[in-house]
């Protein structure tokens, strides 16, 4: 009698398991389809953006970083990291100096704006004291990048730092930079 009860219980569990396995399989297939769609979107939209941002980051950091890439955190979230030149060590945003993190964000912002300019109406870039944490070399390079961007759209850089004005003044004639000082 006990064996019959166990056999019946086994059949009930097995019947429920069939439904659970079918449901699990549907979820896994849907998850994979969604992952492929996200990957396709990233390849189409984000890869060119990240490639350009990576080149800008390399340039603005004076080659200290080879570029950026997307890694996945322990919880599965995608995060942007810097890739050091030479050894290829990975540096998270938290591991970067404030100036380097600012340069990363600026590179991403500039790449996004450049991408927008290829598809839409020009819109001005207005920035205020973005060069505070930059050394002279990185400031000069960043001013050159902004001057190049100014060929496609209006760029307004506000600063109250005399050194930024001096570096911009050195580029003024050849880069189409116009300096206007307010009293």
Tab-separated table of C-alpha atoms in Angstrom:
chain	number	residue	atom	x	y	z
A	1	UNK	CA	0.000	0.000	0.000
A	2	UNK	CA	2.865	2.378	0.863
A	3	UNK	CA	4.581	1.676	-2.470
A	4	UNK	CA	1.367	2.491	-4.313
A	5	UNK	CA	1.062	5.787	-2.401
A	6	UNK	CA	4.653	6.692	-3.210
A	7	UNK	CA	4.163	5.776	-6.874
A	8	UNK	CA	1.070	7.995	-7.026
A	9	UNK	CA	2.923	10.843	-5.275
A	10	UNK	CA	5.796	10.400	-7.736
A	11	UNK	CA	3.416	10.687	-10.698
A	12	UNK	CA	1.882	13.906	-9.292
A	13	UNK	CA	5.347	15.413	-8.830
A	14	UNK	CA	6.410	14.250	-12.287
A	15	UNK	CA	3.301	15.830	-13.824
A	16	UNK	CA	4.028	19.147	-12.133
A	17	UNK	CA	7.656	18.895	-13.159
A	18	UNK	CA	6.679	18.634	-16.839
A	19	UNK	CA	4.899	22.000	-16.568
A	20	UNK	CA	7.826	23.563	-14.699
A	21	UNK	CA	10.368	22.304	-17.254
A	22	UNK	CA	8.270	23.619	-20.158
A	23	UNK	CA	7.912	26.996	-18.429
A	24	UNK	CA	11.647	27.092	-17.679
A	25	UNK	CA	12.484	26.262	-21.308
A	26	UNK	CA	10.211	29.070	-22.582
A	27	UNK	CA	11.853	31.539	-20.190
A	28	UNK	CA	15.365	30.475	-21.219
A	29	UNK	CA	14.525	30.818	-24.922
A	30	UNK	CA	12.931	34.248	-24.345
A	31	UNK	CA	15.949	35.333	-22.316
A	32	UNK	CA	18.312	34.263	-25.109
A	33	UNK	CA	16.246	36.041	-27.790
A	34	UNK	CA	16.242	39.205	-25.667
A	35	UNK	CA	20.016	38.936	-25.128
A	36	UNK	CA	20.583	38.614	-28.873
A	37	UNK	CA	18.373	41.645	-29.569
A	38	UNK	CA	20.265	43.707	-26.972
A	39	UNK	CA	23.585	42.573	-28.430
A	40	UNK	CA	22.441	43.491	-31.951
A	41	UNK	CA	21.372	46.936	-30.723
A	42	UNK	CA	24.703	47.438	-28.953
A	43	UNK	CA	26.627	46.446	-32.056
A	44	UNK	CA	24.606	48.877	-34.142
A	45	UNK	CA	24.502	51.816	-31.732
A	46	UNK	CA	26.982	51.525	-28.918
A	47	UNK	CA	29.993	49.999	-30.615
A	48	UNK	CA	30.666	53.025	-32.852
A	49	UNK	CA	30.004	55.353	-29.908
A	50	UNK	CA	32.334	53.427	-27.589
A	51	UNK	CA	34.971	53.186	-30.302
A	52	UNK	CA	34.942	56.961	-30.786
A	53	UNK	CA	34.805	57.638	-27.033
A	54	UNK	CA	37.721	55.244	-26.606
A	55	UNK	CA	39.806	57.137	-29.176
A	56	UNK	CA	38.941	60.473	-27.544
A	57	UNK	CA	39.767	59.129	-24.076
A	58	UNK	CA	43.120	57.874	-25.342
A	59	UNK	CA	43.862	61.247	-26.872
A	60	UNK	CA	42.685	63.376	-23.936
A	61	UNK	CA	44.651	61.286	-21.419
A	62	UNK	CA	47.793	61.697	-23.489
A	63	UNK	CA	47.968	57.964	-24.188
A	64	UNK	CA	47.920	57.037	-20.505
A	65	UNK	CA	44.853	54.958	-21.329
A	66	UNK	CA	44.581	52.924	-24.506
A	67	UNK	CA	40.825	53.400	-24.401
A	68	UNK	CA	37.663	52.168	-22.761
A	69	UNK	CA	35.513	49.071	-22.953
A	70	UNK	CA	32.457	47.548	-21.369
A	71	UNK	CA	32.919	44.909	-18.684
A	72	UNK	CA	30.268	43.219	-16.578
A	73	UNK	CA	30.070	43.717	-12.823
A	74	UNK	CA	29.467	40.796	-10.479
A	75	UNK	CA	25.740	41.504	-10.560
A	76	UNK	CA	25.728	41.359	-14.382
A	77	UNK	CA	25.441	45.118	-14.961
A	78	UNK	CA	27.551	46.490	-17.800
A	79	UNK	CA	30.123	49.040	-16.608
A	80	UNK	CA	32.609	51.146	-18.526
A	81	UNK	CA	36.251	50.715	-17.566
A	82	UNK	CA	39.480	52.301	-18.697
A	83	UNK	CA	42.155	50.160	-20.317
A	84	UNK	CA	45.707	51.209	-19.449
A	85	UNK	CA	48.224	51.529	-22.237
A	86	UNK	CA	50.995	48.963	-22.271
A	87	UNK	CA	49.878	46.243	-19.901
A	88	UNK	CA	46.170	46.572	-20.634
A	89	UNK	CA	45.258	46.754	-16.958
A	90	UNK	CA	41.595	47.526	-16.308
A	91	UNK	CA	40.735	50.583	-14.185
A	92	UNK	CA	37.207	51.156	-12.931
A	93	UNK	CA	35.848	54.679	-12.673
A	94	UNK	CA	36.194	54.406	-8.890
A	95	UNK	CA	39.900	53.617	-9.353
A	96	UNK	CA	40.534	56.673	-11.542
A	97	UNK	CA	41.616	60.080	-10.321
A	98	UNK	CA	38.915	62.755	-10.415
A	99	UNK	CA	40.563	64.350	-13.445
A	100	UNK	CA	40.764	61.079	-15.370
A	101	UNK	CA	37.141	60.226	-14.520
A	102	UNK	CA	36.154	63.682	-15.789
A	103	UNK	CA	38.089	62.981	-18.990
A	104	UNK	CA	36.239	59.685	-19.410
A	105	UNK	CA	32.859	61.370	-19.000
A	106	UNK	CA	33.902	64.135	-21.383
A	107	UNK	CA	35.026	61.611	-24.002
A	108	UNK	CA	31.661	59.845	-23.743
A	109	UNK	CA	29.778	63.126	-23.962
A	110	UNK	CA	31.767	64.318	-26.979
A	111	UNK	CA	31.359	60.995	-28.794
A	112	UNK	CA	27.609	61.112	-28.142
A	113	UNK	CA	27.403	64.668	-29.468
A	114	UNK	CA	29.446	63.760	-32.549
A	115	UNK	CA	27.128	60.816	-33.208
A	116	UNK	CA	24.106	63.105	-32.865
A	117	UNK	CA	25.628	65.622	-35.280
A	118	UNK	CA	25.846	62.967	-38.005
A	119	UNK	CA	22.087	62.346	-37.787
A	120	UNK	CA	20.457	65.508	-36.529
A	121	UNK	CA	20.578	69.257	-36.296
A	122	UNK	CA	23.671	70.864	-34.826
A	123	UNK	CA	23.320	71.818	-31.205
A	124	UNK	CA	25.805	73.809	-29.187
A	125	UNK	CA	28.039	72.311	-26.557
A	126	UNK	CA	28.135	74.510	-23.478
A	127	UNK	CA	30.574	73.511	-20.739
A	128	UNK	CA	31.658	75.265	-17.578
A	129	UNK	CA	35.082	74.668	-16.026
A	130	UNK	CA	35.418	71.118	-17.325
A	131	UNK	CA	39.211	71.380	-17.337
A	132	UNK	CA	39.714	71.965	-13.609
A	133	UNK	CA	41.243	68.551	-12.874
A	134	UNK	CA	43.375	68.420	-16.040
A	135	UNK	CA	47.120	69.024	-16.186
A	136	UNK	CA	48.489	71.436	-18.807
A	137	UNK	CA	49.092	68.772	-21.467
A	138	UNK	CA	45.629	67.265	-21.121
A	139	UNK	CA	44.071	70.731	-21.054
A	140	UNK	CA	45.841	71.649	-24.288
A	141	UNK	CA	44.767	68.417	-25.986
A	142	UNK	CA	41.203	68.850	-24.778
A	143	UNK	CA	41.129	72.405	-26.141
A	144	UNK	CA	42.314	71.031	-29.501
A	145	UNK	CA	39.536	68.400	-29.448
A	146	UNK	CA	36.955	71.072	-28.620
A	147	UNK	CA	38.301	73.294	-31.418
A	148	UNK	CA	37.903	70.389	-33.870
A	149	UNK	CA	34.350	69.829	-32.663
A	150	UNK	CA	33.695	73.545	-33.163
A	151	UNK	CA	34.055	72.957	-36.907
A	152	UNK	CA	30.720	71.069	-36.728
A	153	UNK	CA	28.861	72.887	-33.990
A	154	UNK	CA	29.191	75.824	-31.635
A	155	UNK	CA	31.311	75.156	-28.551
A	156	UNK	CA	31.201	77.501	-25.563
A	157	UNK	CA	33.699	76.914	-22.779
A	158	UNK	CA	33.343	78.986	-19.644
A	159	UNK	CA	36.240	79.185	-17.223
A	160	UNK	CA	37.599	81.425	-14.526
A	161	UNK	CA	41.046	79.824	-14.611
A	162	UNK	CA	43.742	82.055	-16.067
A	163	UNK	CA	45.887	79.037	-17.085
A	164	UNK	CA	43.107	77.683	-19.331
A	165	UNK	CA	42.913	81.096	-21.009
A	166	UNK	CA	46.683	81.114	-21.539
A	167	UNK	CA	46.627	77.647	-23.127
A	168	UNK	CA	43.627	78.552	-25.278
A	169	UNK	CA	45.401	81.764	-26.293
A	170	UNK	CA	48.348	79.735	-27.579
A	171	UNK	CA	45.937	77.830	-29.852
A	172	UNK	CA	43.721	80.795	-30.690
A	173	UNK	CA	45.152	81.756	-34.072
A	174	UNK	CA	45.503	78.299	-35.571
A	175	UNK	CA	42.436	76.614	-34.101
A	176	UNK	CA	39.736	79.203	-34.637
A	177	UNK	CA	39.354	79.797	-30.921
A	178	UNK	CA	37.862	83.125	-29.865
A	179	UNK	CA	38.414	84.331	-26.319
A	180	UNK	CA	36.038	86.769	-24.740
A	181	UNK	CA	36.780	87.967	-21.223
A	182	UNK	CA	34.056	89.368	-19.009
A	183	UNK	CA	34.801	92.008	-16.424
